[in-house]
Short mmCIF file of C-alpha atoms in Angstrom, two decimals:
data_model
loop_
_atom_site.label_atom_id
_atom_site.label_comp_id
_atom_site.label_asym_id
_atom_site.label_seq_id
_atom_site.Cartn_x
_atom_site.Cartn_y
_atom_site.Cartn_z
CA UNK A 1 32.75 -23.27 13.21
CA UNK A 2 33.19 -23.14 9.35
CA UNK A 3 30.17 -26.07 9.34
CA UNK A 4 28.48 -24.28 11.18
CA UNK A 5 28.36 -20.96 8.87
CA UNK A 6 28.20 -23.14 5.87
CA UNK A 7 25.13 -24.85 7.01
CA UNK A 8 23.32 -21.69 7.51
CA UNK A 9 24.53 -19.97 4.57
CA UNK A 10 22.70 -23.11 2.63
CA UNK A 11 19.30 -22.62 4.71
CA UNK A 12 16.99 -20.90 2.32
CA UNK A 13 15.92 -17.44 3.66
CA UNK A 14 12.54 -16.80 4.90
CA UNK A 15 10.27 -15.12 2.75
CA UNK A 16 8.71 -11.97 4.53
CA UNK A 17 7.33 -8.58 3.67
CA UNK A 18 9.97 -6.13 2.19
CA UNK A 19 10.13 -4.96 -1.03
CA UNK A 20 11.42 -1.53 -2.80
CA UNK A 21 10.57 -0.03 -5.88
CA UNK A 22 13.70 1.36 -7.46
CA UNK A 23 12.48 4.94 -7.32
CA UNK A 24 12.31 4.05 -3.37
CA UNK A 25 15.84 2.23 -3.58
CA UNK A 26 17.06 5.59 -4.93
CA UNK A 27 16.12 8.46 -2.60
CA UNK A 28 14.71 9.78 0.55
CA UNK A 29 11.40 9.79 0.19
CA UNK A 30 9.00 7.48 -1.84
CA UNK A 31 5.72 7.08 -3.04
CA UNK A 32 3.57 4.36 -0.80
CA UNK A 33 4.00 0.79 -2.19
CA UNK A 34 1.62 -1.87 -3.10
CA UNK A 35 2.06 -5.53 -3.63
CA UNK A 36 2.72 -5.37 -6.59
CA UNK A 37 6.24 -3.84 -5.58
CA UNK A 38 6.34 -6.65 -3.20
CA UNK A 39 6.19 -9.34 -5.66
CA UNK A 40 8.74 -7.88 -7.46
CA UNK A 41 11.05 -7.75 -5.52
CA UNK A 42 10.18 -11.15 -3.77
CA UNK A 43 11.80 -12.43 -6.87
CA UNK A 44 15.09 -10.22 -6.77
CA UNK A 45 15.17 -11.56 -3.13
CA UNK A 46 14.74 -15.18 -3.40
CA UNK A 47 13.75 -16.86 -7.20
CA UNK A 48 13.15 -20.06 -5.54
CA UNK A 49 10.69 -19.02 -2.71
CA UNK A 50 9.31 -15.67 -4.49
CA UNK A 51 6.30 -13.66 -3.13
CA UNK A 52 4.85 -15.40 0.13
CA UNK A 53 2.45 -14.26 2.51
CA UNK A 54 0.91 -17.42 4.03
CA UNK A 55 -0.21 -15.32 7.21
CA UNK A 56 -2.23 -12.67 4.59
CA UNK A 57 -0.60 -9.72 6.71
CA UNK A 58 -0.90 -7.53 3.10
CA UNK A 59 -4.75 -7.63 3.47
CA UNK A 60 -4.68 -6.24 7.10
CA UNK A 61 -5.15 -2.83 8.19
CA UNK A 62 -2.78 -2.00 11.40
CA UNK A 63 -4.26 0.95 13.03
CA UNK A 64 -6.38 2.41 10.01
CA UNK A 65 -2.71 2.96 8.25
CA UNK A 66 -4.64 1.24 5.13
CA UNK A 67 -2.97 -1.22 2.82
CA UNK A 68 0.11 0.92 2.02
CA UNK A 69 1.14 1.91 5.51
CA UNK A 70 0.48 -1.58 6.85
CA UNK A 71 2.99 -2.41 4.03
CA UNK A 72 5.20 0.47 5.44
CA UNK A 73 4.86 -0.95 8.82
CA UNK A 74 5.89 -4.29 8.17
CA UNK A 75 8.93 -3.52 5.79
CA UNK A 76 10.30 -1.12 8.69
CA UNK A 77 9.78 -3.66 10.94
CA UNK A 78 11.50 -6.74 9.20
CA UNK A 79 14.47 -4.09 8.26
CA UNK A 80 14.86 -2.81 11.99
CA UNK A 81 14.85 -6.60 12.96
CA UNK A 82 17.26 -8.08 10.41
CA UNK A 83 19.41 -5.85 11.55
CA UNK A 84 19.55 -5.99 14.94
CA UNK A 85 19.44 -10.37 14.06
CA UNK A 86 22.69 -9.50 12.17
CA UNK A 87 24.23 -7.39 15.71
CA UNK A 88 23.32 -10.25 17.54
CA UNK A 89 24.36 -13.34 15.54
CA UNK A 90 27.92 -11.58 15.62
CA UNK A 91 27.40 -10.45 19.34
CA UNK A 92 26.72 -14.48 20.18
CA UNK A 93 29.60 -15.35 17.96
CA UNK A 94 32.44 -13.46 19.83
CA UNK A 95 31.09 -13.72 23.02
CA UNK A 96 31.24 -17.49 22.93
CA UNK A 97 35.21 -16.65 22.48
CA UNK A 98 37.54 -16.42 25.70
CA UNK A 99 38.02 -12.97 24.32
CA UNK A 100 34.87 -11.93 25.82
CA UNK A 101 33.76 -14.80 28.05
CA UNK A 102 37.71 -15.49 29.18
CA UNK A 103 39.30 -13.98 32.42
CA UNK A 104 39.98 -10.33 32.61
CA UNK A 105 42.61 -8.52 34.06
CA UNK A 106 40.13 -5.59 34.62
CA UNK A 107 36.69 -6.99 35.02
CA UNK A 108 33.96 -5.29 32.86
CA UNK A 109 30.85 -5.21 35.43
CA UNK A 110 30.32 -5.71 38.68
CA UNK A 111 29.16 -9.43 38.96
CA UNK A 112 31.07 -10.39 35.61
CA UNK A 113 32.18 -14.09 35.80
CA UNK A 114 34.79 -15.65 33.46
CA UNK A 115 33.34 -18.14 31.41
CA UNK A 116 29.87 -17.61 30.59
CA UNK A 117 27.65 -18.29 27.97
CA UNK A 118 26.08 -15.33 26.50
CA UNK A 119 22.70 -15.76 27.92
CA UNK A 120 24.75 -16.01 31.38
CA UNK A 121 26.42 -13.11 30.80
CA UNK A 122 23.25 -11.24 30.51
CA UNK A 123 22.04 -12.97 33.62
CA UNK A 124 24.80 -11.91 35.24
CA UNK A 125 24.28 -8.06 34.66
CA UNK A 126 23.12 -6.13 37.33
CA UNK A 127 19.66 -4.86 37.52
CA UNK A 128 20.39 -1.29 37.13
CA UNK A 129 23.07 -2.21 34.74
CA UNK A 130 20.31 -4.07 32.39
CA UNK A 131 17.63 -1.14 33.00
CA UNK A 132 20.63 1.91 31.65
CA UNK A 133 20.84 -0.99 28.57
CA UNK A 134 17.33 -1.31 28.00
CA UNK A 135 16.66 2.55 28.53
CA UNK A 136 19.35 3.50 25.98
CA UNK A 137 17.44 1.46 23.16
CA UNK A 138 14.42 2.90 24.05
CA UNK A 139 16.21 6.66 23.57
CA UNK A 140 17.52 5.35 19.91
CA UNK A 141 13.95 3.92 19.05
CA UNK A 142 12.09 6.76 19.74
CA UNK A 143 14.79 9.01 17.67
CA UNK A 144 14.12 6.57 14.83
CA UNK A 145 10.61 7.83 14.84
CA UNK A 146 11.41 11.14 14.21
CA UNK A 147 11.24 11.12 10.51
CA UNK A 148 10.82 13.97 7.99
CA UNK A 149 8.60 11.28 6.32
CA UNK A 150 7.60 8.48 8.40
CA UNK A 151 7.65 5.49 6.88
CA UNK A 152 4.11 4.29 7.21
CA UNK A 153 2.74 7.81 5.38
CA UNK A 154 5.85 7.00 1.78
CA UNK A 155 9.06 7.38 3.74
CA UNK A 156 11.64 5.29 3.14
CA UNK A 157 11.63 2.07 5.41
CA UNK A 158 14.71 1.14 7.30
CA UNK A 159 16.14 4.56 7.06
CA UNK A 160 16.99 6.49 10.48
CA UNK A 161 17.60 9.61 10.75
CA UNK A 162 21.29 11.09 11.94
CA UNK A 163 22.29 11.19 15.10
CA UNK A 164 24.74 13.98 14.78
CA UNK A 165 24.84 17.54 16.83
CA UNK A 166 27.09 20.42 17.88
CA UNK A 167 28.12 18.61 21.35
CA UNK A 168 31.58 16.80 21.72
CA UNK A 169 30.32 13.60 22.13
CA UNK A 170 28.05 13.60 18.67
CA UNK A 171 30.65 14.55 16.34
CA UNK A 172 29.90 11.60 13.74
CA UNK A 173 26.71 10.43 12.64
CA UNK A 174 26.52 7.30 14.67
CA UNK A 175 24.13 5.65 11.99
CA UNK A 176 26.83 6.07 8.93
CA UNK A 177 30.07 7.94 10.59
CA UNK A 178 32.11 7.64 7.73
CA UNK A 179 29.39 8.53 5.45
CA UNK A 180 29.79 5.28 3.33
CA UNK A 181 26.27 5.42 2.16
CA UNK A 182 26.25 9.35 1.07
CA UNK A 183 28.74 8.33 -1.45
CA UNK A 184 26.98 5.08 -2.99
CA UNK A 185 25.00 5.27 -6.07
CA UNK A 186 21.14 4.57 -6.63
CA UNK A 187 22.18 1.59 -8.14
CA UNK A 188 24.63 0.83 -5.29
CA UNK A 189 22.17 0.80 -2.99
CA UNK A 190 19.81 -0.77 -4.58
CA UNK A 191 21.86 -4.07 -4.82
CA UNK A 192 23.19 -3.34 -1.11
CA UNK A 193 19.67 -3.50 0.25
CA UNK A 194 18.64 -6.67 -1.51
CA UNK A 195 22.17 -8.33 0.04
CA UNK A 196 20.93 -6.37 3.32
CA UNK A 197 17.62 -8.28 3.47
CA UNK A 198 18.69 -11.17 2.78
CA UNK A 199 21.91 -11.37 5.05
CA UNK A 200 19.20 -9.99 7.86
CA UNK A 201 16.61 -12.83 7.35
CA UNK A 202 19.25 -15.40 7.59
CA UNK A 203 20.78 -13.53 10.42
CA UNK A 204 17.14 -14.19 12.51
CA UNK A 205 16.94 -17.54 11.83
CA UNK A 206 20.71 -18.32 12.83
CA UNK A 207 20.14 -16.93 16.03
CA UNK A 208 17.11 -18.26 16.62
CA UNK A 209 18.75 -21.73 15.97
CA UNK A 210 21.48 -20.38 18.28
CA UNK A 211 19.10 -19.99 21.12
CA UNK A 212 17.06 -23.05 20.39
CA UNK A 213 19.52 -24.41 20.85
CA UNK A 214 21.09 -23.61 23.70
CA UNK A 215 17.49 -24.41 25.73
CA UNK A 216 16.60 -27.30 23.96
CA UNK A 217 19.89 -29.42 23.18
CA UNK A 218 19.64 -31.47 19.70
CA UNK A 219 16.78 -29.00 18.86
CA UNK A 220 19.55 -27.87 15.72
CA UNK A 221 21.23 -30.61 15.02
CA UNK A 222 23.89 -29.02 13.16
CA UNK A 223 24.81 -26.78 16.17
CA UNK A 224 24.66 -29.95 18.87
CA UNK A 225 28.20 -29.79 20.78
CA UNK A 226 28.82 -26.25 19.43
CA UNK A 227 26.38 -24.20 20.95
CA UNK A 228 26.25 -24.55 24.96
CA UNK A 229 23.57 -25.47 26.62
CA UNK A 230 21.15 -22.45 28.64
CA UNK A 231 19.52 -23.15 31.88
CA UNK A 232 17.63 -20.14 31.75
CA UNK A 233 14.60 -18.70 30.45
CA UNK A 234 15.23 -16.79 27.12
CA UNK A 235 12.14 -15.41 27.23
CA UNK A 236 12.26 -13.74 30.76
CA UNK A 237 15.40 -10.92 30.32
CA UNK A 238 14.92 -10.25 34.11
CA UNK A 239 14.26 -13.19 35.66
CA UNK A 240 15.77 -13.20 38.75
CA UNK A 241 16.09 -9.49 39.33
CA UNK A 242 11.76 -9.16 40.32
CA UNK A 243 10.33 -10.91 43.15
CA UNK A 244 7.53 -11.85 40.88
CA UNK A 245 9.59 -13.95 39.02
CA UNK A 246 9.68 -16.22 41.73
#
């Protein structure tokens, strides 16, 4: 396992679309960005690879948002995905372990079987089960819409709103309940949302490699004998459950 993190810690990160200006870095809302911002940060980022957009994704216009918004758009969106790549990388991680994947005294689902690979486990959650899973996301993705400034029109990409309210059960803001980020400095943040990019870009493409993989044996060399293999299709979550998936 520790040549297996080492060896993606020394895969060079992706180059993609975010950048922050440091007024942005430093408050709530922002002014829209161009590419120049882009740029500079691209070097902040990574020296080596620096600005690169070989897909030209900076000249498009998504859905008449113009230049700016597209550029809103896309930083949200590689944000948002980083960090869920980061959730994941960890979540494949542990349940590899025989913490998760081991016998249970109490099982944790109906259907659970002890040793399973993580894209087993999955497979092995009932339909409804998978349906409450994919509905609560849905619930948390819409809320992250509700913006006082969306991020496509100057808000600030990445940030989500709180989740906090006057019922027992949403005491704590569930996006920062200790209110660790409240207390940082502009300058703070600044540096934690370079590290935060970064971590999340090499976060995709380790579990990309994890699920390569796992379908395609060899695929990653450096995770042959470590990662087990999938029978599966990643790319169908409910196969199985829908007649139509034969």
């Amino acid at each position: 396992m520790v040549k297996l993190l080492l060896s993606l810690l020394l895969i060079a990160p992706a180059a993609a679309f975010l950048s922050t200006s440091s007024h942005a870095r430093g408050s709530h809302t922002q002014v829209s960005e161009t590419k120049d911002d882009l740029a500079v940060l691209a070097g902040e980022l990574n020296p080596v690879v620096g600005f690169w957009d070989p897909l030209g994704c900076l000249n498009l216009d998504f859905w008449q948002l113009g230049t700016e918004g597209t550029i809103g758009y896309l930083r949200h969106a590689e944000i948002k995905h980083g960090r869920v790549a980061m959730a994941g990388f960890l979540g494949y991680l542990v349940q590899s372990t025989d913490f998760v994947s081991g016998p249970h005294n109490n099982l944790p689902f109906p259907g659970y079987e002890a040793g399973l690979t993580p894209p087993e486990q999955w497979d092995a959650i009932p339909l409804w089960g998978k349906i409450q899973i994919v509905t609560f996301v849905g619930m948390l993705e819409s809320y992250g819409e509700l913006l006082p400034v969306h991020y496509t029109k100057g808000g600030v990409p990445g940030y989500y709103p709180p989740i906090k309210g006057n019922r027992p059960e949403l005491v704590l803001n569930l996006y920062d309940p200790f209110n660790f980020f409240s207390r940082m400095t502009p300058e703070a943040k600044e540096a934690g949302l370079v590290k935060e990019i970064n971590n999340g870009r090499l976060a995709m493409i380790g579990l990309f490699s994890f699920l390569a993989e796992a379908r395609v044996p060899g695929s990653v060399p450096v995770l042959t004998g470590i990662i087990p293999p999938y029978n599966g299709n990643i790319m169908i979550p409910f196969e199985g459950d829908f007649s139509f998936f034969g």
